[in-house]
Amino acid sequence: MVAPKRKVLPADHENGRVTKKQKAAAPFVKSDEKKAIRSMLREEEPSFPRGGSSILTPLEHRQIQIQAKKDVLFEQKTGKKHVRLESEDEENEGDELGGVEVNSSTPRRTKLKAKHKKEGKMGQKLEEPGLRIEGLSYKRLMPGSLVLGQISQINRYDIALTLPNNLTGYISLISISDTLSDKVSALAAVEASEDGVDGEELSDIDLNSFFVLGQYLRAYVTSTNSTSKPGEKGKKHIELSVNPLKANTGLDKLHIVPSTMVQATVQSVEDHGLIMNVGLEDASIRGFMSSKEVGRNVDHQTVKEGSVYLCIVTGLSPNGKIIKLSADPERIGSIKKTNYLTNAPTVDSLLPGTAVELLISEITSSGIAGKVMGLVDTTADIIHSGNAASGKPLDKKYSIGGKVKGRVICTFPTSNEKKLGISLLDHIISMTRQTSQSSEHSKTPTEIIPLSTIIEEVKVAKVEPGLGLFVDIGMKGVRGFVHISRISDKKIELLSESLGIYKLGSVHPGRVVGYNSVDGLFIVSLEKSIIDLPFLRLEDVQIGQTVTGTIDKLMITEAGVSGMVVKITDNITGLVPEMHFADIHLQYPERKFKEGMSVTARVLSTNLDKRQMRLTLKKTLVNSDAPIWISYDDIRADMKAPGTIVKILPSGAVVQFYGPIRGFLPVSEMSETYIQDPMQHFRTGQVLNIQVLSVDCKERKLTVSCRDHSAFGLAQQKALKDLSPGTLVSGTVSEKTSDEIVIELADTRLKGGLPFEHLTDGSLQKNASAAKNIRVGQMLQDLVVLNANENKRLIKLTKKPSLVKASQSGTLLKSFNGLVTGVEVAGFVDNITSKGVFVRFAGSLTGLLLKKYLQNEVTKLPDFGFRRNQSISAKIVSVDYEQQRFLLSQMGETIKEASNSRNKSGFLPSESDLSNPADGVSTSVDDYTPGKLTKARITAIKRNQLNVQLADNVQGRIHVSEVFDTLDEIKDWKQPLKSFRVSQIVPVRIIGIYHSRNHRFLPITHREGAPVFELSAKPSVLTEEELKILTIDKIELGSTWLVSVHSLIEGHFWVNLSPNVRGRIRAMDMSKDLSLLSDLNGNFPVGSILRAQVMNVDASKNRLRLSAKSESSSVQLNLADLSKDMVLHGRVTKISERSIMVQLSEELSAPVYLIDLSDDYSTANPTVYQKDQIIRVCVREADQSSKRIVLSTRPSKVLSSSSLVKDQEIASISQLKVNDIVRGFVKNITDIGVFLNVGSYVTAFVRVTDLSDSYLKEWKDEFQVDQLVEGKVIQVDPILNHVQMSLKRSVIDKNYKAPITYSDVSVGQVVTGKVRKVEDFGVFVVIDDSANVSGLCHRSEMAETRVADVKNLYNEGDIVKAKVLKVDLEKRRISFGLKASYFAELDEHIQGSNKEDSDGDSMEGVEVPEGTESGSDNGDEDVSRDFGNVQDFDSDNENSTGADMNAEQSVARDGSPLPGLSTGGFDWTGGIFNQDNKDAQSDTDGETLPPKKKKRRRAEIKVDRTGEMDVNGPQSVADFERFLMGEPNSSFLWLSYMAFQLQLSEVGKAREIAERAIKTINHTGDGDSEALNVWVAFLNLENTYGSDETVEEIFRRACEYNDAEEIHNRLTSIYIQSGKNEKADDLLQTMVKKFSQDPKVWLNYATFLFNTLATPPRARALLPRAMQSLPKYHHVDLTSKFAQLEFRSPNGDAERGRTIFEGLVGTFPKRTDLWKVLLDLEVQQGDKEQVRRLLGRVTSSKLKPRKAKYFFKRWLEFEEKEGGAKSCEMVKAKAAEYVRQHGSEKEQD
């Protein structure tokens, strides 16, 4: 923005420069003279202060101001300028806000000189000047300055940084960080080496991924310059750098202390945080930022290397090499108690961005001055002191001597002493973006008042003479600033608060021209010229808008004028490309367009990133009234608009509209005639009138046409005229609609319509089926032209076989002259009236088939049993040539519809006699006509019908809907037919035929074979004179009917009003009694009778909806009818783990969440509901604006308000109070804590520290979403709508027992705990139920013998029992012991009562009594029972021998102990070291000698049995456990163990063994394959014995721990082997999507489809898909393998495979491997001639000698086996000939 000039100080006072005159005055100043009375906080200052501050006294300043006001009043009264004693002050450029200074008003030089002389003569000391309060300005900003700024715009190549006092600087790409600079250099080097590279060199760098808008950075000013053109104002440009090397200028490692602000760049991204480069001279010093310190909701993994952050120092490493940083805005901005600099080793630590505490020493209307830490002078100008924004006097807000916190925003490097600029604004202190105080939501000021907005009332709130106006623009907390140069188009000499039109409180129109986010001020202009401008920014220009401008420049190149630049406003220009100069191509555009010429243009597009705009001068576009297309969503088919061709292709052209909208114009749509080359007829830049054919908004695709669809060519007109009815034609399907096929006739390109009903002579279903088989592009033959309308250009076609046959034979009626009486003709039904049927033929020829000429059986049927477009045949009975009419008849003849079903159907033979008729009167089937009253005999009673006989050979049925007229006639509405009995004779009336195959009611003429008559036993039907068949078009809305239940499908009941009319009732509309709706099938069985009311009827679509509820309750429910606390019933349509979806009506559905399911949250379980279940719900909320409905199923809401409520409903935060104990469900789990749903609209937060009393290492694992927890409310903030809770039991439970602490542990105490960590020197154990009390068990205290490897004994999480050996409370250390001897006394006490049992435990877990033969077997069973409960070996005397034996079995060949099997936290090798033979022998006396012998004897037997076990394998549970102790990584043992359990039908134990195996097998080395075997066995187990859910769960886990593709393959094989081919198919479809880069996956799927499913077409369709997914180097091999499948699969086609191979060898003739494969396949096929031809082809080509030898040898072997001696000689001759022709190499045998 161009900045106007402003007033400044004289040069001798600017920036502290001292003139010679000032130096001369220096001797008159004495340091020992009495000082003027000022603040006690002010230190002594020199007479000539640094920074250019004035030396005038406040009294002199006041005198100068009074004199200035007098001058102004004099000029206003007299109109003459007051004579000044010196020249006027010069004006500065710019509208910066930094010109407001204290003591900066410069008096006249003559007066200043006199003052100096006077004081010098008198020998008095000048009054000490105050600290100069100055803000940042363009002139004070010089290279080396450090400024705090905020990112306001991110461009392609630079970043705009908003600076204080309405300044803006720019950061180029190479001034951000060394990482980005290196990347730019690398890209430049690469592009420099490439030819033809244009301006897209930095497309790989997107600055939006490195920075965000509103981010604060410290900037280093690198340069300030002003560029100007002759006659124009200069444009100021500030170059900045945020590279830490410069932004941290002055910082040293000794200067960095906590709360220092350091700028750092991301050097690398690690797992737990970011490595930062802080840019210090000592390169060894680096910064580290934890992942939690990057900022809320920021994933540190997404941070780009080279990004720059302004960070706060949170700490230092002990050696000072690592600086701990934080870029969390919340932490940086929180300076109430911490995070501000309280002490600093040097003033160099006080850099912009640092939060400090200011001691105020001076307060003026223009700002505040003071000191930081008593060392550094600091000022806050009128803007950043808050005076401009609030308008409140500073002396009312602050006081001298008070302290206030602020943030450093700039430095003044030209000052002789260190001087800082500070801001006291809230958003600067908190380092956030400024938001409006008046908005309910947090919005930035520019979101409320966008830039360029014209404000009608701008009120002057503060006047700063010589600077400008501070104004109110209607936004609370945010003001605007009008610089003095922007107040009026005329020059403003002086401003006054009480005088002039711009005085305080005056109101003026204005326009927002900018916004400074650092100052928090809008930049406003009151200039009329600015207000009247149509655009201020490029963002104000709308695409498609017409604008006026002047030609600024013609762009001339070697080819001529390539474009022109049109100036719209002073700072907005647009480019007109050469193709948009005019509608025609201009050969000399420079003759038509001159610079400075005014033109009218239309905006084609704008690019805000590049600040570019494209215009057009084409009159067809500028003057067009067509709608402007700027979004694909606004475009619809058949819309029209002009478009410009921008590219011509052989297949069409690309048409450009406005903005990003482009369409494709196919060559077929360019003209009505054929176009071979579009470039011969169209040119780039041509404007066409375009019509939209189709648009795809998601894919952003637009297809258009420029053809005149209303035009019709002469050739087509002639072809249409020559097309006569009855002609046979062929054509191609060009389009399919919902009821018609559009055919493009061959040669003529005329288009005709073929209705679906004219595809066949059959039923509607048959026509629809035929239509489905027809595809677009298909050629159809034998089409008959029925009619060709030249005026409407409509051609109607038919493909009915009867009409095609008649056309081919010449009998199809085409004109009236071809009518012959008595001839049978074929046609179709055109219309049906009460008088008869109109039959139509070709050429619109129509005949009438009167009712009297129809068969008697059909005259009483609806529409006589016909439908429109039905095929029909009849005889011509009379012709009226005068009236051009003729009549048809079907009387006396068999009705021959051309349909196949009509040929099969016919009347029952009249000679068929009846046997034992029920009425005793009828003699023949012909007697049973529609409407006849007769009798029937009941043969069977079904739920919904009575099966009857009219005679022994004639069957019938009476549907339940044709039995009763009223509900009073029914005794049991659930079983209405229960009152009838078999063999009962009932009176009936014949109403039609019942089709036993499809259960449909048909007219009497549709009977075929042995018919089943449809009968009625309704009293009303039996008594009516004329039979009336009920149809859906006769049903009126609101009428009431008796209906019978037919079926229940997806929550709807299908009911019958009659056998041929069926309707639908929602399950919720079956009854008002909710108890009946709980069991729909039981309470409304099939056949039950209800009274229902018609709610909606649509005869055209054959739809009927009814309701069995009362009329008042059957009204369709909508959102407007709902109100809070209304109780309704609904149907459950969807069930999930956290909610159920309930349908209230056809249009309304709403969820019921966990919080609203029950009054007791512990019983809230959505899975207890069933789909389609009818439940009662209460409306919690019904918001029409958001269309939101919330329901509740709480019993207290839907049943009784007095029901017991354990968990009260919390609707608002006002219901909660501190110390309330409530329960809720976990809503979300974050890094900072857990969020709970305690009410539908109330969410509570639980900090990590409030989750548990004990230490939780992985606390997130303890919680999951929707988990029910209980807590106490510890804080409620209704204003912020915040609720904080605690889940600690110590807070909730008054009787809570505190966890064990270090002081509770005593030496000798035995505790239980878990292994927290395993190290080489020991294990760390955490005591159970403790406050994270842990200790160390050294490896020397683990066992009686030396422990070689601790990790073989214990794993993390193992449960152990330990004895406290030592406690050091000061160091908080505990020493544990895990030796078995520590627990000997305790174990003896426990086991003393049953010493026999302990003896038995020493061997196999059970003692075998003497004389028991099956003792060993029982012992094995007991081991299997007690194995999971074993926790430790006993160390008493009697266990020694057994332990020794076990120890021998657990020692490997090298003497080292084998890794044992871990079960339940116990390692079996751990017991080996607890045994000591010497100790056992010394403790044994004479009484134990016999047991010793006994044990040794039993041990010997055990060894023998083990030997047998080695030969025969394990035979019991104990055997398997012993084997697994020695080989825990053997998958064979684990699988055998699983099989053993399955033989015993112990499926659950087999699963447990599989889980143990997975946890036990070592996954390193060969362990991966062993573990894979177990996983596959586990999948096999679940596939056989489990459910789909268990298989899916094991499959998911297996994919996590193994190669996912391998697991997919294994499960596929399991499915195939078990015959579950559908699941295998689904899994293979998933694999080709997930592992599409592996050709084996595609081949496996193809093999499965070929061999298993026998669907070769599906398999063949895989090959093109695979070619698109796989790299090209896989294509040949995969194609070859697909071809091999054609040969080898029993469902393949060898000829197809042969064709594929022909293509391969033709493309790759030198690939002999393909020839070899094909040769092998042909040999397997057994076609000798084919093999010979193939060998002849391959040997006729030039091959290498070795390869040629191979094929000739194969040929010779083949002939020796299949041919004869003559064939062998022929092969040898060919080989010799090949050698002579292709080389001199000798063939070696």
PDB file of N, CA, C and O in Angstrom, residues 1209-1237:
ATOM      1  N   GLU A1209     -30.925 -37.929  34.506  1.00  0.00           N
ATOM      2  CA  GLU A1209     -30.715 -37.285  33.208  1.00  0.00           C
ATOM      3  C   GLU A1209     -30.182 -35.872  33.428  1.00  0.00           C
ATOM      4  O   GLU A1209     -30.790 -35.083  34.156  1.00  0.00           O
ATOM      5  N   ILE A1210     -29.066 -35.577  32.822  1.00  0.00           N
ATOM      6  CA  ILE A1210     -28.427 -34.257  32.959  1.00  0.00           C
ATOM      7  C   ILE A1210     -28.598 -33.537  31.637  1.00  0.00           C
ATOM      8  O   ILE A1210     -27.952 -33.870  30.644  1.00  0.00           O
ATOM      9  N   ALA A1211     -29.486 -32.575  31.617  1.00  0.00           N
ATOM     10  CA  ALA A1211     -29.792 -31.855  30.381  1.00  0.00           C
ATOM     11  C   ALA A1211     -28.926 -30.625  30.197  1.00  0.00           C
ATOM     12  O   ALA A1211     -28.700 -30.185  29.075  1.00  0.00           O
ATOM     13  N   SER A1212     -28.450 -30.042  31.303  1.00  0.00           N
ATOM     14  CA  SER A1212     -27.629 -28.846  31.187  1.00  0.00           C
ATOM     15  C   SER A1212     -26.610 -28.842  32.312  1.00  0.00           C
ATOM     16  O   SER A1212     -26.715 -29.591  33.296  1.00  0.00           O
ATOM     17  N   ILE A1213     -25.640 -27.957  32.154  1.00  0.00           N
ATOM     18  CA  ILE A1213     -24.559 -27.877  33.132  1.00  0.00           C
ATOM     19  C   ILE A1213     -25.042 -27.321  34.476  1.00  0.00           C
ATOM     20  O   ILE A1213     -24.411 -27.531  35.512  1.00  0.00           O
ATOM     21  N   SER A1214     -26.188 -26.650  34.448  1.00  0.00           N
ATOM     22  CA  SER A1214     -26.699 -26.069  35.690  1.00  0.00           C
ATOM     23  C   SER A1214     -27.138 -27.137  36.689  1.00  0.00           C
ATOM     24  O   SER A1214     -27.299 -26.859  37.866  1.00  0.00           O
ATOM     25  N   GLN A1215     -27.362 -28.349  36.241  1.00  0.00           N
ATOM     26  CA  GLN A1215     -27.775 -29.423  37.128  1.00  0.00           C
ATOM     27  C   GLN A1215     -26.609 -29.997  37.929  1.00  0.00           C
ATOM     28  O   GLN A1215     -26.831 -30.750  38.867  1.00  0.00           O
ATOM     29  N   LEU A1216     -25.400 -29.685  37.531  1.00  0.00           N
ATOM     30  CA  LEU A1216     -24.222 -30.243  38.189  1.00  0.00           C
ATOM     31  C   LEU A1216     -23.693 -29.275  39.231  1.00  0.00           C
ATOM     32  O   LEU A1216     -23.660 -28.048  39.005  1.00  0.00           O
ATOM     33  N   LYS A1217     -23.254 -29.824  40.331  1.00  0.00           N
ATOM     34  CA  LYS A1217     -22.619 -29.055  41.381  1.00  0.00           C
ATOM     35  C   LYS A1217     -21.334 -29.749  41.804  1.00  0.00           C
ATOM     36  O   LYS A1217     -21.168 -30.947  41.616  1.00  0.00           O
ATOM     37  N   VAL A1218     -20.477 -28.970  42.372  1.00  0.00           N
ATOM     38  CA  VAL A1218     -19.217 -29.525  42.856  1.00  0.00           C
ATOM     39  C   VAL A1218     -19.511 -30.573  43.937  1.00  0.00           C
ATOM     40  O   VAL A1218     -20.410 -30.400  44.760  1.00  0.00           O
ATOM     41  N   ASN A1219     -18.754 -31.668  43.891  1.00  0.00           N
ATOM     42  CA  ASN A1219     -18.856 -32.815  44.805  1.00  0.00           C
ATOM     43  C   ASN A1219     -19.970 -33.778  44.416  1.00  0.00           C
ATOM     44  O   ASN A1219     -20.169 -34.780  45.110  1.00  0.00           O
ATOM     45  N   ASP A1220     -20.698 -33.510  43.310  1.00  0.00           N
ATOM     46  CA  ASP A1220     -21.669 -34.489  42.830  1.00  0.00           C
ATOM     47  C   ASP A1220     -20.933 -35.696  42.260  1.00  0.00           C
ATOM     48  O   ASP A1220     -19.926 -35.550  41.554  1.00  0.00           O
ATOM     49  N   ILE A1221     -21.437 -36.875  42.559  1.00  0.00           N
ATOM     50  CA  ILE A1221     -20.874 -38.105  42.009  1.00  0.00           C
ATOM     51  C   ILE A1221     -21.816 -38.577  40.897  1.00  0.00           C
ATOM     52  O   ILE A1221     -22.990 -38.863  41.142  1.00  0.00           O
ATOM     53  N   VAL A1222     -21.296 -38.616  39.695  1.00  0.00           N
ATOM     54  CA  VAL A1222     -22.091 -38.995  38.531  1.00  0.00           C
ATOM     55  C   VAL A1222     -21.319 -40.020  37.725  1.00  0.00           C
ATOM     56  O   VAL A1222     -20.111 -40.184  37.867  1.00  0.00           O
ATOM     57  N   ARG A1223     -22.071 -40.693  36.866  1.00  0.00           N
ATOM     58  CA  ARG A1223     -21.473 -41.654  35.956  1.00  0.00           C
ATOM     59  C   ARG A1223     -21.654 -41.176  34.516  1.00  0.00           C
ATOM     60  O   ARG A1223     -22.589 -40.426  34.218  1.00  0.00           O
ATOM     61  N   GLY A1224     -20.768 -41.622  33.666  1.00  0.00           N
ATOM     62  CA  GLY A1224     -20.839 -41.239  32.263  1.00  0.00           C
ATOM     63  C   GLY A1224     -20.041 -42.196  31.408  1.00  0.00           C
ATOM     64  O   GLY A1224     -19.375 -43.106  31.901  1.00  0.00           O
ATOM     65  N   PHE A1225     -20.141 -41.966  30.117  1.00  0.00           N
ATOM     66  CA  PHE A1225     -19.460 -42.809  29.151  1.00  0.00           C
ATOM     67  C   PHE A1225     -18.302 -42.035  28.531  1.00  0.00           C
ATOM     68  O   PHE A1225     -18.413 -40.837  28.258  1.00  0.00           O
ATOM     69  N   VAL A1226     -17.210 -42.741  28.304  1.00  0.00           N
ATOM     70  CA  VAL A1226     -16.029 -42.126  27.702  1.00  0.00           C
ATOM     71  C   VAL A1226     -16.373 -41.712  26.278  1.00  0.00           C
ATOM     72  O   VAL A1226     -16.801 -42.534  25.470  1.00  0.00           O
ATOM     73  N   LYS A1227     -16.184 -40.433  25.993  1.00  0.00           N
ATOM     74  CA  LYS A1227     -16.482 -39.891  24.669  1.00  0.00           C
ATOM     75  C   LYS A1227     -15.240 -39.829  23.803  1.00  0.00           C
ATOM     76  O   LYS A1227     -15.282 -40.175  22.631  1.00  0.00           O
ATOM     77  N   ASN A1228     -14.129 -39.391  24.378  1.00  0.00           N
ATOM     78  CA  ASN A1228     -12.903 -39.237  23.592  1.00  0.00           C
ATOM     79  C   ASN A1228     -11.713 -39.356  24.521  1.00  0.00           C
ATOM     80  O   ASN A1228     -11.793 -38.996  25.714  1.00  0.00           O
ATOM     81  N   ILE A1229     -10.610 -39.851  23.994  1.00  0.00           N
ATOM     82  CA  ILE A1229      -9.372 -40.012  24.753  1.00  0.00           C
ATOM     83  C   ILE A1229      -8.290 -39.219  24.034  1.00  0.00           C
ATOM     84  O   ILE A1229      -8.004 -39.477  22.862  1.00  0.00           O
ATOM     85  N   THR A1230      -7.720 -38.228  24.717  1.00  0.00           N
ATOM     86  CA  THR A1230      -6.690 -37.385  24.123  1.00  0.00           C
ATOM     87  C   THR A1230      -5.438 -37.457  24.979  1.00  0.00           C
ATOM     88  O   THR A1230      -5.394 -38.137  26.009  1.00  0.00           O
ATOM     89  N   ASP A1231      -4.420 -36.742  24.530  1.00  0.00           N
ATOM     90  CA  ASP A1231      -3.156 -36.749  25.262  1.00  0.00           C
ATOM     91  C   ASP A1231      -3.262 -36.015  26.593  1.00  0.00           C
ATOM     92  O   ASP A1231      -2.453 -36.247  27.498  1.00  0.00           O
ATOM     93  N   ILE A1232      -4.208 -35.121  26.709  1.00  0.00           N
ATOM     94  CA  ILE A1232      -4.303 -34.316  27.933  1.00  0.00           C
ATOM     95  C   ILE A1232      -5.308 -34.890  28.928  1.00  0.00           C
ATOM     96  O   ILE A1232      -5.379 -34.435  30.054  1.00  0.00           O
ATOM     97  N   GLY A1233      -6.102 -35.867  28.520  1.00  0.00           N
ATOM     98  CA  GLY A1233      -7.063 -36.445  29.430  1.00  0.00           C
ATOM     99  C   GLY A1233      -8.193 -37.129  28.705  1.00  0.00           C
ATOM    100  O   GLY A1233      -8.101 -37.444  27.517  1.00  0.00           O
ATOM    101  N   VAL A1234      -9.270 -37.350  29.437  1.00  0.00           N
ATOM    102  CA  VAL A1234     -10.417 -38.103  28.939  1.00  0.00           C
ATOM    103  C   VAL A1234     -11.652 -37.207  29.009  1.00  0.00           C
ATOM    104  O   VAL A1234     -11.861 -36.502  29.999  1.00  0.00           O
ATOM    105  N   PHE A1235     -12.463 -37.248  27.945  1.00  0.00           N
ATOM    106  CA  PHE A1235     -13.723 -36.518  27.900  1.00  0.00           C
ATOM    107  C   PHE A1235     -14.868 -37.505  28.103  1.00  0.00           C
ATOM    108  O   PHE A1235     -14.888 -38.575  27.486  1.00  0.00           O
ATOM    109  N   LEU A1236     -15.819 -37.130  28.971  1.00  0.00           N
ATOM    110  CA  LEU A1236     -16.919 -38.015  29.335  1.00  0.00           C
ATOM    111  C   LEU A1236     -18.246 -37.404  28.910  1.00  0.00           C
ATOM    112  O   LEU A1236     -18.442 -36.190  28.981  1.00  0.00           O
ATOM    113  N   ASN A1237     -19.150 -38.259  28.473  1.00  0.00           N
ATOM    114  CA  ASN A1237     -20.532 -37.854  28.227  1.00  0.00           C
ATOM    115  C   ASN A1237     -21.324 -38.125  29.498  1.00  0.00           C
ATOM    116  O   ASN A1237     -21.589 -39.281  29.838  1.00  0.00           O
TER     117      ASN A1237
END
